[in-house]
mmCIF file of C-alpha atoms in Angstrom:
data_model
loop_
_atom_site.group_PDB
_atom_site.id
_atom_site.type_symbol
_atom_site.label_atom_id
_atom_site.label_comp_id
_atom_site.label_asym_id
_atom_site.label_seq_id
_atom_site.Cartn_x
_atom_site.Cartn_y
_atom_site.Cartn_z
ATOM 1 C CA MET A 510 -17.429 -33.010 -45.322
ATOM 2 C CA MET A 511 -17.870 -34.940 -42.093
ATOM 3 C CA GLU A 512 -14.105 -34.998 -41.503
ATOM 4 C CA SER A 513 -13.924 -31.217 -41.831
ATOM 5 C CA PHE A 514 -16.705 -30.815 -39.264
ATOM 6 C CA GLU A 515 -14.947 -33.177 -36.860
ATOM 7 C CA LEU A 516 -11.650 -31.332 -37.312
ATOM 8 C CA ASP A 517 -13.405 -28.015 -36.643
ATOM 9 C CA GLU A 518 -14.912 -29.428 -33.449
ATOM 10 C CA ILE A 519 -11.549 -30.787 -32.361
ATOM 11 C CA GLY A 520 -9.977 -27.404 -33.108
ATOM 12 C CA LYS A 521 -12.652 -25.631 -31.048
ATOM 13 C CA LYS A 522 -12.124 -28.025 -28.152
ATOM 14 C CA ASP A 523 -8.350 -27.556 -28.345
ATOM 15 C CA ALA A 524 -8.792 -23.776 -28.359
ATOM 16 C CA LYS A 525 -11.138 -23.968 -25.369
ATOM 17 C CA HIS A 526 -8.680 -26.234 -23.569
ATOM 18 C CA ASP A 527 -5.845 -23.770 -24.246
ATOM 19 C CA GLU A 528 -7.999 -20.903 -22.985
ATOM 20 C CA LEU A 529 -8.845 -22.787 -19.787
ATOM 21 C CA ALA A 530 -5.213 -23.776 -19.289
ATOM 22 C CA ASN A 531 -4.176 -20.120 -19.626
ATOM 23 C CA ASP A 532 -6.904 -19.073 -17.175
ATOM 24 C CA VAL A 533 -5.650 -21.622 -14.651
ATOM 25 C CA LYS A 534 -2.068 -20.432 -15.154
ATOM 26 C CA ASP A 535 -3.119 -16.790 -14.646
ATOM 27 C CA LEU A 536 -5.101 -17.716 -11.539
ATOM 28 C CA ARG A 537 -2.167 -19.664 -10.126
ATOM 29 C CA GLU A 538 0.202 -16.728 -10.711
ATOM 30 C CA SER A 539 -2.278 -14.358 -9.096
ATOM 31 C CA MET A 540 -2.641 -16.630 -6.074
ATOM 32 C CA MET A 541 1.131 -16.958 -5.725
ATOM 33 C CA GLU A 542 1.529 -13.162 -5.836
ATOM 34 C CA ARG A 543 -1.169 -12.811 -3.186
ATOM 35 C CA PHE A 544 0.472 -15.520 -1.074
ATOM 36 C CA GLU A 545 3.853 -13.787 -1.314
ATOM 37 C CA PHE A 546 2.210 -10.480 -0.334
ATOM 38 C CA GLN A 547 0.484 -12.092 2.663
ATOM 39 C CA GLU A 548 3.692 -13.874 3.661
ATOM 40 C CA THR A 549 5.604 -10.564 3.555
ATOM 41 C CA ARG A 550 2.842 -8.874 5.528
ATOM 42 C CA LEU A 551 2.920 -11.642 8.141
ATOM 43 C CA GLU A 552 6.696 -11.295 8.475
ATOM 44 C CA LYS A 553 6.300 -7.549 9.089
ATOM 45 C CA VAL A 554 3.628 -8.176 11.738
ATOM 46 C CA GLU A 555 5.879 -10.749 13.433
ATOM 47 C CA GLU A 556 8.805 -8.289 13.394
ATOM 48 C CA GLU A 557 6.624 -5.559 14.916
ATOM 49 C CA ALA A 558 5.368 -7.960 17.605
ATOM 50 C CA MET A 559 8.970 -8.854 18.457
ATOM 51 C CA ARG A 560 9.914 -5.148 18.707
ATOM 52 C CA ILE A 561 6.944 -4.494 21.007
ATOM 53 C CA LYS A 562 7.872 -7.465 23.191
ATOM 54 C CA MET A 563 11.475 -6.270 23.438
ATOM 55 C CA ASN A 564 10.316 -2.744 24.319
ATOM 56 C CA GLU A 565 8.000 -4.101 27.019
ATOM 57 C CA GLU A 566 10.833 -6.184 28.456
ATOM 58 C CA MET A 567 13.115 -3.130 28.499
ATOM 59 C CA ILE A 568 10.438 -1.051 30.257
ATOM 60 C CA GLU A 569 9.970 -3.803 32.861
ATOM 61 C CA SER A 570 13.737 -3.890 33.398
ATOM 62 C CA TYR A 571 13.886 -0.111 33.839
ATOM 63 C CA ASP A 572 10.928 -0.261 36.234
ATOM 64 C CA ARG A 573 12.704 -2.904 38.347
ATOM 65 C CA ILE A 574 15.927 -0.886 38.332
ATOM 66 C CA TRP A 575 14.039 2.263 39.324
ATOM 67 C CA PHE A 576 11.971 0.481 41.990
ATOM 68 C CA PHE A 577 14.918 -1.288 43.597
ATOM 69 C CA GLY A 578 17.102 1.781 43.195
ATOM 70 C CA LYS A 579 14.534 3.897 45.047
ATOM 71 C CA GLY A 580 14.122 1.242 47.688
ATOM 72 C CA PHE A 581 17.824 1.063 48.443
ATOM 73 C CA SER A 582 18.351 4.822 48.492
ATOM 74 C CA ASN A 583 15.665 5.490 51.122
#
């Protein structure tokens, strides 16, 4: 009788361990998905920042061309 009780307890502990292991696995997968999402989002923000910087540089170039062009034509 005692052996049966011990086996039941071991079985319960194994089941609990399996449940916890699955919870950790699910949490890890969820975190990885979130990380990938954030990484993708960061890449998009970096791309947008680069586009803005390039646009600002183009505007500055056009302003210099316009300014010096006006200065030379007067």
